[in-house]
Short mmCIF file of C-alpha atoms in Angstrom, two decimals:
data_model
loop_
_atom_site.label_atom_id
_atom_site.label_comp_id
_atom_site.label_asym_id
_atom_site.label_seq_id
_atom_site.Cartn_x
_atom_site.Cartn_y
_atom_site.Cartn_z
CA UNK A 29 10.24 30.92 20.95
CA UNK A 30 9.59 34.69 21.03
CA UNK A 31 6.45 36.83 20.88
CA UNK A 32 5.74 40.56 21.23
CA UNK A 33 2.87 42.31 22.95
CA UNK A 34 2.14 45.33 20.75
CA UNK A 35 -0.36 48.22 21.08
CA UNK A 36 -3.37 48.58 18.80
CA UNK A 37 -5.04 51.99 18.55
CA UNK A 38 -8.79 51.80 18.98
CA UNK A 39 -11.01 54.76 19.75
CA UNK A 40 -12.87 55.27 21.93
CA UNK A 41 -12.10 51.84 23.44
CA UNK A 42 -8.69 50.19 23.69
CA UNK A 43 -8.12 46.49 23.13
CA UNK A 44 -5.75 44.57 25.34
CA UNK A 45 -3.91 41.88 23.34
CA UNK A 46 -4.10 38.31 24.56
CA UNK A 47 -1.90 35.69 22.92
CA UNK A 48 -2.73 32.03 23.44
CA UNK A 49 -0.18 29.49 22.33
CA UNK A 50 -1.98 26.21 21.69
CA UNK A 51 0.14 23.15 22.33
CA UNK A 52 -1.39 20.34 20.32
CA UNK A 53 -0.34 16.77 19.68
CA UNK A 54 0.30 16.61 15.95
CA UNK A 55 2.65 15.36 13.28
CA UNK A 56 5.77 17.51 12.82
CA UNK A 57 5.24 20.46 10.48
CA UNK A 58 7.46 23.03 8.79
CA UNK A 59 7.13 26.31 10.67
CA UNK A 60 8.56 29.51 9.16
CA UNK A 61 11.23 31.43 10.98
CA UNK A 62 10.92 35.08 11.92
CA UNK A 63 11.16 37.30 8.83
CA UNK A 64 14.63 38.43 7.82
CA UNK A 65 16.45 39.82 4.83
CA UNK A 66 18.66 42.73 3.96
CA UNK A 67 16.75 45.95 3.13
CA UNK A 68 17.60 49.51 2.16
CA UNK A 69 19.49 51.25 4.95
CA UNK A 70 17.91 54.68 4.61
CA UNK A 71 14.44 53.49 5.56
CA UNK A 72 15.43 52.75 9.16
CA UNK A 73 17.53 55.82 9.87
CA UNK A 74 16.53 58.91 11.86
CA UNK A 75 19.80 60.65 11.02
CA UNK A 76 22.29 59.53 8.38
CA UNK A 77 25.87 60.14 9.49
CA UNK A 78 28.13 60.01 6.44
CA UNK A 79 31.94 60.14 6.64
CA UNK A 80 33.92 60.64 3.41
CA UNK A 81 37.60 61.05 2.59
CA UNK A 82 39.21 63.05 -0.20
CA UNK A 83 40.06 60.98 -3.30
CA UNK A 84 38.52 57.83 -1.79
CA UNK A 85 35.24 56.25 -2.87
CA UNK A 86 34.97 54.17 0.33
CA UNK A 87 33.30 55.86 3.29
CA UNK A 88 30.99 55.10 6.21
CA UNK A 89 27.24 55.62 6.67
CA UNK A 90 26.05 55.13 10.28
CA UNK A 91 29.10 53.03 11.03
CA UNK A 92 28.71 50.76 7.99
CA UNK A 93 30.92 50.76 4.85
CA UNK A 94 29.49 52.63 1.85
CA UNK A 95 31.00 53.07 -1.62
CA UNK A 96 30.32 56.15 -3.73
CA UNK A 97 30.66 55.96 -7.53
CA UNK A 98 32.80 59.12 -7.38
CA UNK A 99 35.20 60.30 -4.64
CA UNK A 100 35.26 63.67 -2.87
CA UNK A 101 37.91 66.04 -4.22
CA UNK A 102 39.86 69.09 -3.18
CA UNK A 103 38.93 71.73 -5.76
CA UNK A 104 40.44 75.19 -5.38
CA UNK A 105 41.18 74.59 -1.72
CA UNK A 106 37.62 73.46 -0.94
CA UNK A 107 36.55 69.96 0.02
CA UNK A 108 33.98 69.16 -2.66
CA UNK A 109 31.62 66.15 -2.86
CA UNK A 110 29.68 64.75 -5.85
CA UNK A 111 26.17 66.16 -5.41
CA UNK A 112 23.89 63.35 -6.59
CA UNK A 113 26.03 60.52 -5.22
CA UNK A 114 26.38 62.14 -1.78
CA UNK A 115 22.65 62.91 -1.70
CA UNK A 116 21.88 59.23 -2.38
CA UNK A 117 24.19 58.17 0.47
CA UNK A 118 22.39 60.64 2.78
CA UNK A 119 18.96 59.39 1.60
CA UNK A 120 18.10 62.90 0.37
CA UNK A 121 16.15 63.61 -2.83
CA UNK A 122 17.61 65.80 -5.58
CA UNK A 123 15.03 67.48 -7.83
CA UNK A 124 15.39 69.30 -11.14
CA UNK A 125 13.71 72.73 -11.03
CA UNK A 126 13.95 74.85 -14.19
CA UNK A 127 17.30 73.39 -15.18
CA UNK A 128 18.70 73.76 -11.65
CA UNK A 129 19.34 71.08 -9.03
CA UNK A 130 17.68 71.46 -5.64
CA UNK A 131 18.49 69.58 -2.44
CA UNK A 132 16.98 70.89 0.78
CA UNK A 133 17.44 74.68 0.85
CA UNK A 134 20.32 74.54 -1.66
CA UNK A 135 19.83 75.40 -5.36
CA UNK A 136 22.67 74.67 -7.81
CA UNK A 137 23.12 75.77 -11.43
CA UNK A 138 26.00 73.67 -12.81
CA UNK A 139 26.00 75.50 -16.15
CA UNK A 140 27.17 78.76 -14.56
CA UNK A 141 28.80 77.32 -11.44
CA UNK A 142 26.46 79.19 -9.10
CA UNK A 143 24.70 78.15 -5.87
CA UNK A 144 21.95 79.73 -3.75
CA UNK A 145 21.26 78.91 -0.10
CA UNK A 146 17.72 79.80 0.99
CA UNK A 147 17.62 82.18 -1.98
CA UNK A 148 20.91 83.91 -1.14
CA UNK A 149 23.67 83.70 -3.77
CA UNK A 150 26.86 82.01 -2.57
CA UNK A 151 30.39 83.01 -3.48
CA UNK A 152 32.06 81.54 -6.55
CA UNK A 153 33.98 78.29 -6.18
CA UNK A 154 31.27 76.36 -4.29
CA UNK A 155 30.17 74.52 -7.47
CA UNK A 156 32.32 72.66 -9.97
CA UNK A 157 31.88 70.16 -12.78
CA UNK A 158 34.58 67.47 -12.63
CA UNK A 159 34.60 64.78 -15.30
CA UNK A 160 30.98 65.59 -16.19
CA UNK A 161 29.79 65.22 -12.56
CA UNK A 162 28.44 68.09 -10.46
CA UNK A 163 30.45 68.76 -7.28
CA UNK A 164 29.50 71.12 -4.44
CA UNK A 165 31.21 72.30 -1.29
CA UNK A 166 30.65 69.71 1.46
CA UNK A 167 30.04 72.47 4.02
CA UNK A 168 27.52 74.23 1.77
CA UNK A 169 25.69 70.94 1.14
CA UNK A 170 25.45 70.40 4.91
CA UNK A 171 24.08 73.94 5.34
CA UNK A 172 21.49 73.28 2.65
CA UNK A 173 20.28 70.20 4.52
CA UNK A 174 20.45 71.82 7.98
CA UNK A 175 22.93 69.07 8.84
CA UNK A 176 25.79 68.83 11.34
CA UNK A 177 29.20 69.28 9.67
CA UNK A 178 32.67 68.37 10.93
CA UNK A 179 36.01 68.13 9.12
CA UNK A 180 39.48 67.12 10.22
CA UNK A 181 42.17 69.75 10.53
CA UNK A 182 43.91 68.67 7.35
CA UNK A 183 40.77 68.99 5.25
CA UNK A 184 41.00 65.35 4.16
CA UNK A 185 37.94 63.94 5.89
CA UNK A 186 34.40 65.24 6.40
CA UNK A 187 31.38 64.00 8.38
CA UNK A 188 27.81 65.12 7.58
CA UNK A 189 24.97 64.14 9.94
CA UNK A 190 21.64 64.84 8.23
CA UNK A 191 18.04 64.23 9.28
CA UNK A 192 16.37 61.88 6.83
CA UNK A 193 13.84 63.27 4.36
CA UNK A 194 10.16 63.12 5.32
CA UNK A 195 9.26 61.78 1.85
CA UNK A 196 5.88 62.12 0.15
CA UNK A 197 3.16 61.67 2.81
CA UNK A 198 0.61 60.70 0.11
CA UNK A 199 2.65 57.88 -1.43
CA UNK A 200 1.92 54.24 -0.53
CA UNK A 201 4.68 52.17 1.05
CA UNK A 202 5.92 48.87 -0.40
CA UNK A 203 7.05 46.40 2.25
CA UNK A 204 7.86 42.70 2.31
CA UNK A 205 10.18 40.32 4.13
CA UNK A 206 11.67 36.88 3.61
CA UNK A 207 11.96 34.22 6.29
CA UNK A 208 15.77 34.03 5.93
CA UNK A 209 18.71 35.94 4.50
CA UNK A 210 20.78 33.01 3.17
CA UNK A 211 19.29 29.99 1.36
CA UNK A 212 20.67 26.78 -0.02
CA UNK A 213 20.05 26.08 -3.72
CA UNK A 214 16.61 24.49 -4.03
CA UNK A 215 15.38 25.83 -0.67
CA UNK A 216 11.96 27.45 -0.55
CA UNK A 217 11.79 31.25 -0.09
CA UNK A 218 8.78 32.45 1.89
CA UNK A 219 7.71 36.02 1.19
CA UNK A 220 5.53 38.09 3.53
CA UNK A 221 3.96 41.19 1.97
CA UNK A 222 2.77 44.09 4.11
CA UNK A 223 2.46 47.22 1.94
CA UNK A 224 0.21 50.01 3.20
CA UNK A 225 -1.24 53.35 2.15
CA UNK A 226 -1.11 56.39 4.50
CA UNK A 227 -4.81 57.18 3.94
CA UNK A 228 -6.06 53.60 3.74
CA UNK A 229 -6.50 53.58 -0.04
CA UNK A 230 -6.46 50.15 -1.67
CA UNK A 231 -3.20 48.80 -3.03
CA UNK A 232 -4.34 48.06 -6.58
CA UNK A 233 -1.12 46.94 -8.26
CA UNK A 234 2.11 45.21 -7.34
CA UNK A 235 5.18 45.06 -9.51
CA UNK A 236 7.87 42.57 -8.51
CA UNK A 237 11.38 42.43 -9.86
CA UNK A 238 13.60 39.39 -9.36
CA UNK A 239 11.08 37.47 -7.23
CA UNK A 240 11.34 33.66 -7.28
CA UNK A 241 9.97 31.09 -4.84
CA UNK A 242 13.20 29.12 -5.16
CA UNK A 243 16.70 29.72 -6.52
CA UNK A 244 18.66 26.77 -7.83
CA UNK A 245 21.93 28.55 -8.71
CA UNK A 246 24.32 30.03 -6.10
CA UNK A 247 24.65 33.81 -6.19
CA UNK A 248 23.26 37.10 -4.85
CA UNK A 249 19.77 38.11 -5.94
CA UNK A 250 18.01 41.46 -5.52
CA UNK A 251 14.22 41.28 -5.13
CA UNK A 252 12.18 44.49 -5.37
CA UNK A 253 8.52 45.42 -4.86
CA UNK A 254 6.77 48.58 -6.04
CA UNK A 255 3.07 49.15 -5.31
CA UNK A 256 0.40 51.50 -6.67
CA UNK A 257 -2.67 52.73 -4.79
CA UNK A 258 -6.19 53.30 -6.11
CA UNK A 259 -5.33 56.97 -6.82
CA UNK A 260 -2.56 55.88 -9.18
CA UNK A 261 0.28 57.01 -6.88
CA UNK A 262 3.33 54.71 -6.94
CA UNK A 263 5.59 53.85 -4.04
CA UNK A 264 9.35 53.95 -4.12
CA UNK A 265 10.81 50.49 -4.88
CA UNK A 266 11.51 48.42 -1.77
CA UNK A 267 14.43 45.98 -2.18
CA UNK A 268 15.85 43.07 -0.22
CA UNK A 269 18.94 41.02 -1.05
CA UNK A 270 18.95 37.20 -0.95
CA UNK A 271 22.12 35.10 -0.95
CA UNK A 272 22.09 31.53 -2.26
CA UNK A 273 25.05 29.32 -1.31
CA UNK A 274 26.09 25.88 -0.11
CA UNK A 275 24.98 22.40 -1.10
CA UNK A 276 21.67 22.00 -2.93
CA UNK A 277 18.78 20.69 -0.81
CA UNK A 278 16.33 19.96 -3.62
CA UNK A 279 15.97 19.61 -7.37
CA UNK A 280 13.36 21.47 -9.44
CA UNK A 281 11.27 18.28 -9.63
CA UNK A 282 11.58 17.53 -5.93
CA UNK A 283 10.69 21.08 -5.05
CA UNK A 284 7.57 21.04 -7.27
CA UNK A 285 6.36 17.77 -5.71
CA UNK A 286 6.93 19.04 -2.20
CA UNK A 287 5.37 22.51 -2.47
CA UNK A 288 2.74 22.22 -5.20
CA UNK A 289 -0.11 22.58 -2.62
CA UNK A 290 -0.52 25.27 -0.02
CA UNK A 291 -1.28 24.39 3.58
CA UNK A 292 -4.77 24.80 5.01
CA UNK A 293 -5.78 27.24 7.74
CA UNK A 294 -6.73 25.65 11.08
CA UNK A 295 -10.11 26.30 12.66
CA UNK A 296 -10.43 25.19 16.29
CA UNK A 297 -13.60 26.32 18.13
CA UNK A 298 -12.39 24.51 21.28
CA UNK A 299 -9.42 26.83 21.79
CA UNK A 300 -10.77 28.43 24.99
CA UNK A 301 -11.65 25.10 26.59
CA UNK A 302 -8.09 23.77 26.81
CA UNK A 303 -6.48 23.79 30.28
CA UNK A 304 -4.02 26.60 30.96
CA UNK A 305 -0.41 25.66 31.64
CA UNK A 306 1.51 27.52 34.35
CA UNK A 307 4.59 29.47 33.25
CA UNK A 308 7.49 30.09 35.65
CA UNK A 309 9.84 33.11 35.41
CA UNK A 310 13.25 32.35 33.92
CA UNK A 311 16.48 34.27 34.38
CA UNK A 312 17.46 36.31 31.31
CA UNK A 313 19.43 39.50 30.70
CA UNK A 314 17.06 42.46 30.78
CA UNK A 315 16.97 46.16 29.93
CA UNK A 316 14.45 49.06 30.19
CA UNK A 317 11.54 49.87 27.91
CA UNK A 318 10.73 53.57 27.28
CA UNK A 319 7.06 53.82 26.24
CA UNK A 320 5.53 57.02 24.80
CA UNK A 321 1.75 56.83 24.27
CA UNK A 322 0.34 59.73 26.32
CA UNK A 323 -0.84 62.13 25.12
CA UNK A 324 -1.64 59.66 22.38
CA UNK A 325 -2.90 62.43 20.06
CA UNK A 326 -0.99 65.64 20.90
CA UNK A 327 -2.67 68.84 19.73
CA UNK A 328 0.47 71.03 19.88
CA UNK A 329 4.19 70.72 19.39
CA UNK A 330 6.01 69.58 22.51
CA UNK A 331 7.87 66.96 24.51
CA UNK A 332 5.96 63.69 24.77
CA UNK A 333 8.39 61.78 27.01
CA UNK A 334 11.99 61.99 28.18
CA UNK A 335 14.44 59.85 30.14
CA UNK A 336 18.15 59.08 30.30
CA UNK A 337 19.58 55.66 29.44
CA UNK A 338 23.00 54.03 29.45
CA UNK A 339 23.57 50.74 27.68
CA UNK A 340 20.74 48.86 26.03
CA UNK A 341 17.13 50.12 25.86
CA UNK A 342 13.95 49.57 23.85
CA UNK A 343 11.85 52.53 22.65
CA UNK A 344 8.18 52.32 21.72
CA UNK A 345 6.29 55.40 20.53
CA UNK A 346 2.67 55.41 19.42
CA UNK A 347 0.95 58.66 18.46
CA UNK A 348 -1.60 60.38 16.23
CA UNK A 349 -1.06 63.85 14.75
CA UNK A 350 -3.84 66.03 16.19
CA UNK A 351 -2.07 69.35 15.51
CA UNK A 352 -4.37 70.13 12.57
CA UNK A 353 -1.31 70.58 10.32
CA UNK A 354 1.52 68.35 9.01
CA UNK A 355 3.93 67.22 11.73
CA UNK A 356 6.70 64.72 12.43
CA UNK A 357 7.59 62.52 15.41
CA UNK A 358 11.22 62.53 16.52
CA UNK A 359 13.30 60.62 19.03
CA UNK A 360 16.27 62.86 19.82
CA UNK A 361 19.44 61.75 21.59
CA UNK A 362 21.63 64.16 23.58
CA UNK A 363 25.03 63.09 24.87
CA UNK A 364 25.20 64.06 28.56
CA UNK A 365 28.70 62.66 29.04
CA UNK A 366 31.92 64.68 28.89
CA UNK A 367 33.23 62.33 26.19
CA UNK A 368 31.98 61.11 22.79
CA UNK A 369 29.22 58.50 23.00
CA UNK A 370 28.00 56.11 20.33
CA UNK A 371 24.28 55.39 19.89
CA UNK A 372 23.70 52.20 17.96
CA UNK A 373 20.34 51.17 16.50
CA UNK A 374 20.29 47.38 16.62
CA UNK A 375 16.78 46.83 15.26
CA UNK A 376 13.82 48.99 14.31
CA UNK A 377 10.33 48.74 12.88
CA UNK A 378 7.95 51.55 12.02
CA UNK A 379 4.57 52.31 10.51
CA UNK A 380 4.09 55.88 9.29
CA UNK A 381 2.20 57.69 8.00
CA UNK A 382 -1.24 56.03 8.04
CA UNK A 383 -4.82 56.87 8.97
CA UNK A 384 -5.68 53.16 9.29
CA UNK A 385 -5.14 52.42 12.98
CA UNK A 386 -5.15 48.64 12.54
CA UNK A 387 -1.97 48.87 10.46
CA UNK A 388 0.10 50.58 13.15
CA UNK A 389 0.99 47.60 15.33
CA UNK A 390 1.01 44.89 12.65
CA UNK A 391 3.31 46.55 10.13
CA UNK A 392 5.66 47.79 12.85
CA UNK A 393 6.21 44.30 14.26
CA UNK A 394 6.73 42.75 10.83
CA UNK A 395 9.19 45.54 10.05
CA UNK A 396 10.95 45.05 13.39
CA UNK A 397 11.47 41.33 12.95
CA UNK A 398 12.59 41.84 9.34
CA UNK A 399 15.15 44.46 10.36
CA UNK A 400 18.82 43.53 10.16
CA UNK A 401 20.11 47.10 9.87
CA UNK A 402 22.92 48.20 12.19
CA UNK A 403 23.34 51.99 12.39
CA UNK A 404 25.60 54.02 14.68
CA UNK A 405 25.66 57.74 15.51
CA UNK A 406 28.68 59.21 17.28
CA UNK A 407 27.71 62.18 19.46
CA UNK A 408 30.21 64.68 20.82
CA UNK A 409 29.65 65.95 24.39
CA UNK A 410 26.35 67.85 24.40
CA UNK A 411 25.59 66.98 20.76
CA UNK A 412 21.92 66.50 19.86
CA UNK A 413 20.75 64.34 16.92
CA UNK A 414 17.75 62.30 15.80
CA UNK A 415 17.89 58.54 16.26
CA UNK A 416 14.40 58.35 14.73
CA UNK A 417 12.43 60.74 12.53
CA UNK A 418 9.04 59.80 11.17
CA UNK A 419 7.92 60.63 7.66
CA UNK A 420 5.71 63.72 7.46
CA UNK A 421 2.37 62.97 9.13
CA UNK A 422 -0.68 64.66 7.66
CA UNK A 423 -3.34 65.81 10.12
CA UNK A 424 -5.03 62.78 11.69
CA UNK A 425 -2.48 60.20 10.58
CA UNK A 426 -0.48 58.07 13.00
CA UNK A 427 2.98 56.69 13.66
CA UNK A 428 4.26 53.67 15.56
CA UNK A 429 7.97 52.93 16.03
CA UNK A 430 9.71 50.14 17.94
CA UNK A 431 13.47 50.59 18.27
CA UNK A 432 16.26 48.79 20.15
CA UNK A 433 19.27 50.97 21.03
CA UNK A 434 22.63 50.46 22.70
CA UNK A 435 24.68 53.40 23.98
CA UNK A 436 28.28 53.57 25.20
CA UNK A 437 27.43 56.18 27.82
CA UNK A 438 24.57 58.22 29.28
CA UNK A 439 22.23 59.63 26.65
CA UNK A 440 19.09 61.69 27.19
CA UNK A 441 16.30 60.48 24.89
CA UNK A 442 13.46 62.87 24.08
CA UNK A 443 10.26 62.01 22.19
CA UNK A 444 8.99 65.08 20.30
CA UNK A 445 6.00 65.92 18.12
CA UNK A 446 6.82 68.98 16.02
CA UNK A 447 4.79 70.76 13.39
CA UNK A 448 6.35 70.49 9.95
CA UNK A 449 8.95 73.20 9.38
CA UNK A 450 9.93 73.47 13.05
CA UNK A 451 13.46 72.02 13.24
CA UNK A 452 14.35 69.52 16.00
CA UNK A 453 17.22 71.55 17.44
CA UNK A 454 18.37 71.90 21.04
CA UNK A 455 17.31 75.56 20.96
CA UNK A 456 13.78 74.60 19.88
CA UNK A 457 13.62 71.82 22.51
CA UNK A 458 14.46 74.28 25.28
CA UNK A 459 11.40 76.37 24.33
CA UNK A 460 8.93 73.48 24.02
CA UNK A 461 6.40 72.59 26.73
CA UNK A 462 6.31 69.18 28.38
CA UNK A 463 2.91 67.88 27.28
CA UNK A 464 0.74 66.49 30.10
CA UNK A 465 -0.50 62.89 29.97
CA UNK A 466 -4.01 62.48 28.57
CA UNK A 467 -5.29 60.38 31.50
CA UNK A 468 -6.29 57.45 29.27
CA UNK A 469 -3.08 56.07 27.88
CA UNK A 470 0.36 55.24 29.25
CA UNK A 471 3.90 56.48 29.16
CA UNK A 472 6.90 55.72 31.29
CA UNK A 473 10.07 53.72 31.78
CA UNK A 474 9.59 50.04 32.60
CA UNK A 475 12.40 47.73 33.77
CA UNK A 476 11.41 44.61 31.80
CA UNK A 477 11.68 44.90 28.03
CA UNK A 478 11.97 41.09 28.01
CA UNK A 479 9.78 38.66 29.92
CA UNK A 480 11.39 35.21 30.06
CA UNK A 481 9.12 32.29 30.95
CA UNK A 482 9.68 28.54 31.30
CA UNK A 483 6.92 25.99 30.67
CA UNK A 484 6.99 22.23 31.30
CA UNK A 485 4.36 20.35 29.33
CA UNK A 486 2.73 17.48 31.19
CA UNK A 487 -0.45 16.98 29.16
CA UNK A 488 -1.87 17.94 25.80
CA UNK A 489 -3.73 19.78 24.45
CA UNK A 490 -3.01 22.88 26.54
CA UNK A 491 -2.84 26.64 26.18
CA UNK A 492 -0.42 29.29 27.37
CA UNK A 493 -1.91 32.77 27.97
CA UNK A 494 0.21 35.93 27.88
CA UNK A 495 -0.60 39.64 28.03
CA UNK A 496 -3.99 39.35 29.76
CA UNK A 497 -3.02 41.16 32.98
CA UNK A 498 -4.41 38.32 35.11
CA UNK A 499 -2.68 35.02 34.41
CA UNK A 500 0.20 37.11 33.06
CA UNK A 501 0.50 40.33 35.17
CA UNK A 502 1.27 43.75 33.69
CA UNK A 503 4.73 45.12 34.40
CA UNK A 504 5.08 48.33 36.44
CA UNK A 505 7.31 51.36 35.99
CA UNK A 506 7.39 55.12 36.46
CA UNK A 507 6.60 58.22 34.40
CA UNK A 508 9.90 60.13 34.63
CA UNK A 509 8.22 63.43 33.75
CA UNK A 510 5.85 63.30 36.75
CA UNK A 511 7.35 60.65 39.04
CA UNK A 512 4.01 58.81 39.05
CA UNK A 513 3.95 54.98 39.05
CA UNK A 514 2.65 53.39 35.85
CA UNK A 515 1.15 49.99 35.00
CA UNK A 516 1.81 48.79 31.45
CA UNK A 517 -1.57 47.30 30.56
CA UNK A 518 -1.15 44.73 27.79
CA UNK A 519 2.64 44.72 28.26
CA UNK A 520 3.02 46.61 24.99
CA UNK A 521 6.55 46.40 23.58
CA UNK A 522 7.60 43.53 25.88
CA UNK A 523 9.36 40.66 24.13
CA UNK A 524 8.32 37.25 25.47
CA UNK A 525 11.14 34.72 25.50
CA UNK A 526 9.51 31.30 26.06
CA UNK A 527 11.29 28.09 26.93
CA UNK A 528 8.92 25.15 26.47
CA UNK A 529 10.06 21.70 27.60
CA UNK A 530 8.50 18.37 26.63
CA UNK A 531 7.58 19.40 23.08
CA UNK A 532 8.46 16.20 21.20
CA UNK A 533 5.78 15.48 18.60
CA UNK A 534 4.00 18.74 19.42
CA UNK A 535 2.77 21.49 17.10
CA UNK A 536 2.32 25.07 18.32
CA UNK A 537 -0.47 27.34 17.02
CA UNK A 538 -0.94 31.01 17.86
CA UNK A 539 -4.38 32.41 18.66
CA UNK A 540 -4.27 36.24 18.97
CA UNK A 541 -7.30 37.57 20.84
CA UNK A 542 -8.54 40.86 22.29
CA UNK A 543 -10.42 42.00 25.38
CA UNK A 544 -11.72 45.47 26.26
CA UNK A 545 -9.84 47.21 29.08
CA UNK A 546 -12.07 50.21 29.59
CA UNK A 547 -14.48 52.77 28.20
CA UNK A 548 -13.52 56.31 27.16
#
């Protein structure tokens, strides 16, 4: 059984989350698993690292296989890539402007075979039309995106590492998860919706494609959701893939009889009167948590937090844009080894952009538990790249990201807030100030990203309290920028791994609560 303690922005007072697990004698019930499903890869990527080979449609994106409809080609001695198809693989938008194609700072006119980079005309031969498809020089495309570019000596393979697009900060976001990835025919599919709007506008319309509560035939099914806000702005479609296989567990009639009525919500006014059970620490593998929440609302571009990790680590960043102009939050990784190092994102959840503070923790956790993406960046010695980049944040909107990383060597991780248009380069980083803590919130490196507890039930009903700072103490760490000790009030970002013994015939209910931890 696993739970997270997550931050919730409240101004001017902060709430400390308390989670009470009620252990009640009851008939067995069907409890949903943590959300899962396979979603679009680009959503969870800070940088997209795409490797392609000449005359081959199969490549790699962040260490995972990807197939392009058209292969790269050698045209006139240049390594050329199909423009639209490569842009899709890099999660970059291509727009049509006056009959010309624009991607980043690159403008292409296929009709005359001409390209412009930041308004400057490029030499002939950088654009070609092959079989009706528009091709551009791979190096020129990388320059247009401000991306890292490497090619092998033979000119047969190319790698482009591009920062993901910030998207439209005014568009709502469609989100949902399913409780599993693979179902048996006739097995119920449980959907959890959590769309949001960056400015808190109402979600007024939902358009599903392929959604069914049960699938009776084996196969692979794509389910998509697109939402519209009260201003009439539509989201991009959000898609998950469901696989149905194996022996059938129910017939259409049996399914209808079993699930024709929804379960009732439980109201229990006696929740706080149940005796508290004592939890004992349990041995589990652990790793550090890097927490960036101070200054919670930076008013200038700068470094929010920085530390070096090797191996596994969890990152939690929680900030509001108080710059008075559009900005983005970045988590940048710099290889400090003398050899190449891989940085793998195992799991990630985010909420951004939004002005509704109550959405920040909730959507992030649902996104985190739904995440099955596995992305890898390979960094050369000294190389600097984004492992997370938020969408563009309008003034006053917030971002929350929870990310689990594994590295094959020492990597310096830097949390940055940068005004829009200021690139997250090593040269820019070296000129940025280290922003001081705001004196109200926390930042630091904490040794326990996982708190493992063991409980033996001896009587029921009972309750288990976590995250209150009293029965369950706050973990301690250090702010690496100042060397000051830190206490992680609320244990934000800590995963609770609970082992509960003596649970036969027992139902578990969760009772999230809040308590004030201080005035402004």
